[in-house]
Amino acid sequence: ELPSHVWQLSPEGFERLLACNPHEVVQLPTPSGWRGNLYCVAYRLTMPVVTGRVYQKFYTQFVHARCTVCRTAPPIPSLCLLCGAFLCCNSECCRRSDGGQLVGEVTQHAQVCGFGVCVFLQLSNSLVHIVADGFIACWGSLYLDGHGEEEYNLARPLHISEARLQQLTQSIREVSFDFETRLKWKKVIFV
C-alpha cells in the first residue's frame, strides 16, 4: 500500500500534470521493490470552495454576479471549486482559440488552475462537473434535499452533504478522477 502522500496516477493524468508544470516535476530514484517511476511534484493541496450549507442561500450570492472576462451575467453560471473563480460555462462570449480549436472559459481555466482539470459547480442546478483532457463528466451534487436525494430544479431546500463533500475532497487530493468508474466521460464539444 502506498503512503498517503504518494499518489498513483494514470499515464494520462501524469502527462497532464507534467504538461502544466514542467518546471515543478523532478524524477527521484525509485526505491527497491517499487515498480514504475517516482517523481516529486509541487502540488497545491486544494479543497472544494464551498461556503454555504444551504444551497439556496449559497446560490443567491451569485444571482447578480458578472463574469470577470466578459462582464456579463453568464447564461450558465459556474464556480470553480478549486479556486472560487466565477465562470461562463458553454458561452460564446468567453471562447478563445487554443491551438486552432475554440475552447470555452471552463476549459481555459482548467489549464491555469487545476493542472488541466477543472472541478466546477454549475450554479443553476447544483451539479458538479469535472473537465480533464478534453473530456467532461458529471460528478453529481454536493447538495441534497431532506430525503438525501439530488434535486436539479432547486424546488426544495438543499443542504450540503458532508459525506459527498468529503468524497469530492478526497478525489481532488488524490487526483483520482481517472480511477472513478462511476464517472461517464464524454468528449468536450465546447465548455
PDB file of C-alpha atoms in Angstrom:
ATOM      1  CA  GLU A   1       0.000   0.000   0.000  1.00  0.00           C
ATOM      2  CA  LEU A   2       1.204   3.471  -0.906  1.00  0.00           C
ATOM      3  CA  PRO A   3       1.778   6.061   1.814  1.00  0.00           C
ATOM      4  CA  SER A   4      -0.907   8.795   1.896  1.00  0.00           C
ATOM      5  CA  HIS A   5       1.455  11.392   0.401  1.00  0.00           C
ATOM      6  CA  VAL A   6       2.309   9.168  -2.594  1.00  0.00           C
ATOM      7  CA  TRP A   7      -0.220   9.124  -5.432  1.00  0.00           C
ATOM      8  CA  GLN A   8      -0.541   6.674  -8.249  1.00  0.00           C
ATOM      9  CA  LEU A   9      -1.525   8.387 -11.476  1.00  0.00           C
ATOM     10  CA  SER A  10      -2.636   7.038 -14.801  1.00  0.00           C
ATOM     11  CA  PRO A  11      -0.223   7.789 -17.662  1.00  0.00           C
ATOM     12  CA  GLU A  12      -2.742  10.358 -18.969  1.00  0.00           C
ATOM     13  CA  GLY A  13      -3.016  12.016 -15.556  1.00  0.00           C
ATOM     14  CA  PHE A  14       0.752  12.218 -15.245  1.00  0.00           C
ATOM     15  CA  GLU A  15       1.123  13.684 -18.736  1.00  0.00           C
ATOM     16  CA  ARG A  16      -1.494  16.313 -17.839  1.00  0.00           C
ATOM     17  CA  LEU A  17       0.375  17.149 -14.630  1.00  0.00           C
ATOM     18  CA  LEU A  18       3.716  17.325 -16.447  1.00  0.00           C
ATOM     19  CA  ALA A  19       2.366  19.440 -19.325  1.00  0.00           C
ATOM     20  CA  CYS A  20       1.057  22.108 -16.976  1.00  0.00           C
ATOM     21  CA  ASN A  21       4.024  22.112 -14.589  1.00  0.00           C
ATOM     22  CA  PRO A  22       7.211  21.026 -16.386  1.00  0.00           C
ATOM     23  CA  HIS A  23       9.428  23.042 -14.017  1.00  0.00           C
ATOM     24  CA  GLU A  24       7.804  21.618 -10.893  1.00  0.00           C
ATOM     25  CA  VAL A  25       8.436  17.909 -11.563  1.00  0.00           C
ATOM     26  CA  VAL A  26      11.635  16.107 -10.560  1.00  0.00           C
ATOM     27  CA  GLN A  27      12.293  12.407 -11.096  1.00  0.00           C
ATOM     28  CA  LEU A  28      13.539  10.629  -7.970  1.00  0.00           C
ATOM     29  CA  PRO A  29      15.386   7.331  -7.575  1.00  0.00           C
ATOM     30  CA  THR A  30      12.855   4.510  -7.401  1.00  0.00           C
ATOM     31  CA  PRO A  31      13.074   2.627  -4.062  1.00  0.00           C
ATOM     32  CA  SER A  32      13.947  -1.048  -4.321  1.00  0.00           C
ATOM     33  CA  GLY A  33      10.872  -3.188  -4.586  1.00  0.00           C
ATOM     34  CA  TRP A  34       8.809  -0.476  -6.264  1.00  0.00           C
ATOM     35  CA  ARG A  35       7.764  -0.681  -9.901  1.00  0.00           C
ATOM     36  CA  GLY A  36       7.407   2.334 -12.116  1.00  0.00           C
ATOM     37  CA  ASN A  37       8.879   5.791 -11.804  1.00  0.00           C
ATOM     38  CA  LEU A  38       8.868   8.062  -8.803  1.00  0.00           C
ATOM     39  CA  TYR A  39       8.510  11.826  -9.204  1.00  0.00           C
ATOM     40  CA  CYS A  40       8.332  14.738  -6.816  1.00  0.00           C
ATOM     41  CA  VAL A  41       5.693  17.250  -7.873  1.00  0.00           C
ATOM     42  CA  ALA A  42       4.959  20.640  -6.330  1.00  0.00           C
ATOM     43  CA  TYR A  43       1.217  20.364  -5.925  1.00  0.00           C
ATOM     44  CA  ARG A  44      -1.233  22.682  -4.219  1.00  0.00           C
ATOM     45  CA  LEU A  45      -3.470  20.754  -1.879  1.00  0.00           C
ATOM     46  CA  THR A  46      -6.835  22.191  -2.711  1.00  0.00           C
ATOM     47  CA  MET A  47     -10.168  21.806  -1.051  1.00  0.00           C
ATOM     48  CA  PRO A  48     -13.514  22.448  -2.704  1.00  0.00           C
ATOM     49  CA  VAL A  49     -14.557  26.075  -2.327  1.00  0.00           C
ATOM     50  CA  VAL A  50     -17.943  25.697  -0.671  1.00  0.00           C
ATOM     51  CA  THR A  51     -19.145  28.338   1.765  1.00  0.00           C
ATOM     52  CA  GLY A  52     -22.872  27.665   2.047  1.00  0.00           C
ATOM     53  CA  ARG A  53     -24.538  24.878   3.993  1.00  0.00           C
ATOM     54  CA  VAL A  54     -27.949  25.669   2.465  1.00  0.00           C
ATOM     55  CA  TYR A  55     -27.709  25.751  -1.333  1.00  0.00           C
ATOM     56  CA  GLN A  56     -30.358  28.403  -1.939  1.00  0.00           C
ATOM     57  CA  LYS A  57     -28.519  30.867   0.360  1.00  0.00           C
ATOM     58  CA  PHE A  58     -25.197  29.974  -1.305  1.00  0.00           C
ATOM     59  CA  TYR A  59     -26.743  30.425  -4.766  1.00  0.00           C
ATOM     60  CA  THR A  60     -28.158  33.892  -4.013  1.00  0.00           C
ATOM     61  CA  GLN A  61     -24.597  35.176  -3.559  1.00  0.00           C
ATOM     62  CA  PHE A  62     -24.159  34.739  -7.320  1.00  0.00           C
ATOM     63  CA  VAL A  63     -27.553  35.861  -8.696  1.00  0.00           C
ATOM     64  CA  HIS A  64     -26.205  39.231  -9.859  1.00  0.00           C
ATOM     65  CA  ALA A  65     -22.584  38.156 -10.366  1.00  0.00           C
ATOM     66  CA  ARG A  66     -20.803  39.068 -13.580  1.00  0.00           C
ATOM     67  CA  CYS A  67     -18.097  37.176 -15.414  1.00  0.00           C
ATOM     68  CA  THR A  68     -14.688  38.755 -14.851  1.00  0.00           C
ATOM     69  CA  VAL A  69     -13.771  38.256 -18.525  1.00  0.00           C
ATOM     70  CA  CYS A  70     -16.828  39.475 -20.469  1.00  0.00           C
ATOM     71  CA  ARG A  71     -18.568  41.424 -17.664  1.00  0.00           C
ATOM     72  CA  THR A  72     -21.959  39.823 -18.424  1.00  0.00           C
ATOM     73  CA  ALA A  73     -24.247  37.557 -16.395  1.00  0.00           C
ATOM     74  CA  PRO A  74     -23.487  34.065 -17.764  1.00  0.00           C
ATOM     75  CA  PRO A  75     -26.376  32.013 -19.176  1.00  0.00           C
ATOM     76  CA  ILE A  76     -24.881  29.002 -17.332  1.00  0.00           C
ATOM     77  CA  PRO A  77     -23.064  30.423 -14.309  1.00  0.00           C
ATOM     78  CA  SER A  78     -20.407  28.165 -12.843  1.00  0.00           C
ATOM     79  CA  LEU A  79     -17.998  28.286  -9.948  1.00  0.00           C
ATOM     80  CA  CYS A  80     -14.559  26.670  -9.923  1.00  0.00           C
ATOM     81  CA  LEU A  81     -14.430  24.607  -6.736  1.00  0.00           C
ATOM     82  CA  LEU A  82     -10.627  24.678  -6.702  1.00  0.00           C
ATOM     83  CA  CYS A  83     -10.155  28.443  -6.542  1.00  0.00           C
ATOM     84  CA  GLY A  84     -13.589  30.070  -6.400  1.00  0.00           C
ATOM     85  CA  ALA A  85     -13.459  31.731  -9.837  1.00  0.00           C
ATOM     86  CA  PHE A  86     -16.849  32.655 -11.329  1.00  0.00           C
ATOM     87  CA  LEU A  87     -17.004  31.300 -14.906  1.00  0.00           C
ATOM     88  CA  CYS A  88     -19.140  31.411 -18.042  1.00  0.00           C
ATOM     89  CA  CYS A  89     -19.951  27.832 -18.978  1.00  0.00           C
ATOM     90  CA  ASN A  90     -20.852  26.947 -22.565  1.00  0.00           C
ATOM     91  CA  SER A  91     -20.862  30.604 -23.525  1.00  0.00           C
ATOM     92  CA  GLU A  92     -19.716  32.094 -26.800  1.00  0.00           C
ATOM     93  CA  CYS A  93     -18.644  35.353 -25.137  1.00  0.00           C
ATOM     94  CA  CYS A  94     -15.541  33.947 -23.436  1.00  0.00           C
ATOM     95  CA  ARG A  95     -14.390  31.424 -26.010  1.00  0.00           C
ATOM     96  CA  ARG A  96     -10.797  31.572 -27.199  1.00  0.00           C
ATOM     97  CA  SER A  97      -8.714  29.778 -29.760  1.00  0.00           C
ATOM     98  CA  ASP A  98      -6.295  27.250 -28.298  1.00  0.00           C
ATOM     99  CA  GLY A  99      -4.125  25.582 -30.917  1.00  0.00           C
ATOM    100  CA  GLY A 100      -6.661  26.261 -33.636  1.00  0.00           C
ATOM    101  CA  GLN A 101      -9.550  24.849 -31.599  1.00  0.00           C
ATOM    102  CA  LEU A 102     -12.191  27.005 -29.916  1.00  0.00           C
ATOM    103  CA  VAL A 103     -12.414  26.376 -26.180  1.00  0.00           C
ATOM    104  CA  GLY A 104     -14.691  27.848 -23.551  1.00  0.00           C
ATOM    105  CA  GLU A 105     -13.793  29.627 -20.353  1.00  0.00           C
ATOM    106  CA  VAL A 106     -14.041  26.490 -18.182  1.00  0.00           C
ATOM    107  CA  THR A 107     -11.605  24.581 -20.410  1.00  0.00           C
ATOM    108  CA  GLN A 108      -9.237  27.576 -20.462  1.00  0.00           C
ATOM    109  CA  HIS A 109      -9.499  27.909 -16.691  1.00  0.00           C
ATOM    110  CA  ALA A 110      -8.653  24.225 -16.212  1.00  0.00           C
ATOM    111  CA  GLN A 111      -5.254  24.814 -17.822  1.00  0.00           C
ATOM    112  CA  VAL A 112      -4.230  27.568 -15.416  1.00  0.00           C
ATOM    113  CA  CYS A 113      -5.961  26.497 -12.214  1.00  0.00           C
ATOM    114  CA  GLY A 114      -6.030  22.729 -11.844  1.00  0.00           C
ATOM    115  CA  PHE A 115      -3.176  21.254 -13.890  1.00  0.00           C
ATOM    116  CA  GLY A 116      -5.578  20.738 -16.795  1.00  0.00           C
ATOM    117  CA  VAL A 117      -8.500  19.733 -14.567  1.00  0.00           C
ATOM    118  CA  CYS A 118     -11.424  21.925 -13.558  1.00  0.00           C
ATOM    119  CA  VAL A 119     -13.891  20.854 -10.890  1.00  0.00           C
ATOM    120  CA  PHE A 120     -16.818  23.223 -11.199  1.00  0.00           C
ATOM    121  CA  LEU A 121     -20.263  23.711  -9.737  1.00  0.00           C
ATOM    122  CA  GLN A 122     -22.986  24.562 -12.239  1.00  0.00           C
ATOM    123  CA  LEU A 123     -24.942  27.047 -10.152  1.00  0.00           C
ATOM    124  CA  SER A 124     -28.257  26.686 -11.999  1.00  0.00           C
ATOM    125  CA  ASN A 125     -28.729  23.052 -10.922  1.00  0.00           C
ATOM    126  CA  SER A 126     -26.150  22.343  -8.145  1.00  0.00           C
ATOM    127  CA  LEU A 127     -24.302  19.713 -10.199  1.00  0.00           C
ATOM    128  CA  VAL A 128     -20.529  19.279 -10.006  1.00  0.00           C
ATOM    129  CA  HIS A 129     -18.712  18.564 -13.272  1.00  0.00           C
ATOM    130  CA  ILE A 130     -15.118  17.545 -13.939  1.00  0.00           C
ATOM    131  CA  VAL A 131     -13.289  18.736 -17.077  1.00  0.00           C
ATOM    132  CA  ALA A 132      -9.988  16.994 -17.903  1.00  0.00           C
ATOM    133  CA  ASP A 133      -8.006  16.461 -21.096  1.00  0.00           C
ATOM    134  CA  GLY A 134     -10.836  17.441 -23.415  1.00  0.00           C
ATOM    135  CA  PHE A 135     -13.392  15.279 -21.599  1.00  0.00           C
ATOM    136  CA  ILE A 136     -16.189  16.112 -19.162  1.00  0.00           C
ATOM    137  CA  ALA A 137     -18.025  14.034 -16.571  1.00  0.00           C
ATOM    138  CA  CYS A 138     -20.901  14.818 -14.250  1.00  0.00           C
ATOM    139  CA  TRP A 139     -19.811  14.007 -10.685  1.00  0.00           C
ATOM    140  CA  GLY A 140     -23.183  14.666  -9.025  1.00  0.00           C
ATOM    141  CA  SER A 141     -24.341  17.169  -6.450  1.00  0.00           C
ATOM    142  CA  LEU A 142     -22.797  18.167  -3.134  1.00  0.00           C
ATOM    143  CA  TYR A 143     -26.231  19.347  -2.004  1.00  0.00           C
ATOM    144  CA  LEU A 144     -29.136  17.004  -1.222  1.00  0.00           C
ATOM    145  CA  ASP A 145     -32.766  17.506  -0.234  1.00  0.00           C
ATOM    146  CA  GLY A 146     -34.335  16.401   3.052  1.00  0.00           C
ATOM    147  CA  HIS A 147     -34.680  12.839   1.721  1.00  0.00           C
ATOM    148  CA  GLY A 148     -30.977  12.599   0.824  1.00  0.00           C
ATOM    149  CA  GLU A 149     -31.665  12.890  -2.909  1.00  0.00           C
ATOM    150  CA  GLU A 150     -30.305  15.176  -5.601  1.00  0.00           C
ATOM    151  CA  GLU A 151     -32.785  17.833  -6.750  1.00  0.00           C
ATOM    152  CA  TYR A 152     -31.866  19.594 -10.006  1.00  0.00           C
ATOM    153  CA  ASN A 153     -34.813  22.000 -10.233  1.00  0.00           C
ATOM    154  CA  LEU A 154     -33.891  23.623  -6.904  1.00  0.00           C
ATOM    155  CA  ALA A 155     -37.555  23.445  -5.883  1.00  0.00           C
ATOM    156  CA  ARG A 156     -36.824  22.042  -2.398  1.00  0.00           C
ATOM    157  CA  PRO A 157     -34.299  23.254   0.183  1.00  0.00           C
ATOM    158  CA  LEU A 158     -30.914  21.617  -0.375  1.00  0.00           C
ATOM    159  CA  HIS A 159     -28.249  21.129   2.278  1.00  0.00           C
ATOM    160  CA  ILE A 160     -24.579  20.246   1.965  1.00  0.00           C
ATOM    161  CA  SER A 161     -23.859  16.525   2.205  1.00  0.00           C
ATOM    162  CA  GLU A 162     -20.772  16.206   4.404  1.00  0.00           C
ATOM    163  CA  ALA A 163     -20.180  12.684   3.056  1.00  0.00           C
ATOM    164  CA  ARG A 164     -20.186  13.882  -0.558  1.00  0.00           C
ATOM    165  CA  LEU A 165     -18.039  16.900   0.284  1.00  0.00           C
ATOM    166  CA  GLN A 166     -15.528  14.554   1.933  1.00  0.00           C
ATOM    167  CA  GLN A 167     -15.620  12.208  -1.082  1.00  0.00           C
ATOM    168  CA  LEU A 168     -15.008  15.063  -3.538  1.00  0.00           C
ATOM    169  CA  THR A 169     -12.242  16.478  -1.340  1.00  0.00           C
ATOM    170  CA  GLN A 170     -10.515  13.088  -1.297  1.00  0.00           C
ATOM    171  CA  SER A 171     -10.799  12.729  -5.073  1.00  0.00           C
ATOM    172  CA  ILE A 172      -9.256  16.180  -5.524  1.00  0.00           C
ATOM    173  CA  ARG A 173      -6.438  15.447  -3.052  1.00  0.00           C
ATOM    174  CA  GLU A 174      -5.625  12.097  -4.615  1.00  0.00           C
ATOM    175  CA  VAL A 175      -6.125  13.240  -8.214  1.00  0.00           C
ATOM    176  CA  SER A 176      -8.219  10.089  -8.580  1.00  0.00           C
ATOM    177  CA  PHE A 177     -10.942  11.073 -11.038  1.00  0.00           C
ATOM    178  CA  ASP A 178      -9.311   8.823 -13.655  1.00  0.00           C
ATOM    179  CA  PHE A 179      -9.994   5.826 -11.406  1.00  0.00           C
ATOM    180  CA  GLU A 180     -13.648   6.563 -10.574  1.00  0.00           C
ATOM    181  CA  THR A 181     -15.554   4.047 -12.681  1.00  0.00           C
ATOM    182  CA  ARG A 182     -18.922   5.670 -11.922  1.00  0.00           C
ATOM    183  CA  LEU A 183     -17.916   8.776 -13.910  1.00  0.00           C
ATOM    184  CA  LYS A 184     -19.118   8.698 -17.508  1.00  0.00           C
ATOM    185  CA  TRP A 185     -16.646  10.713 -19.553  1.00  0.00           C
ATOM    186  CA  LYS A 186     -17.746  12.432 -22.762  1.00  0.00           C
ATOM    187  CA  LYS A 187     -15.721  14.406 -25.283  1.00  0.00           C
ATOM    188  CA  VAL A 188     -15.952  18.129 -24.634  1.00  0.00           C
ATOM    189  CA  ILE A 189     -17.584  19.877 -27.552  1.00  0.00           C
ATOM    190  CA  PHE A 190     -17.345  23.335 -26.030  1.00  0.00           C
ATOM    191  CA  VAL A 191     -17.228  24.175 -22.310  1.00  0.00           C
TER     192      VAL A 191
END
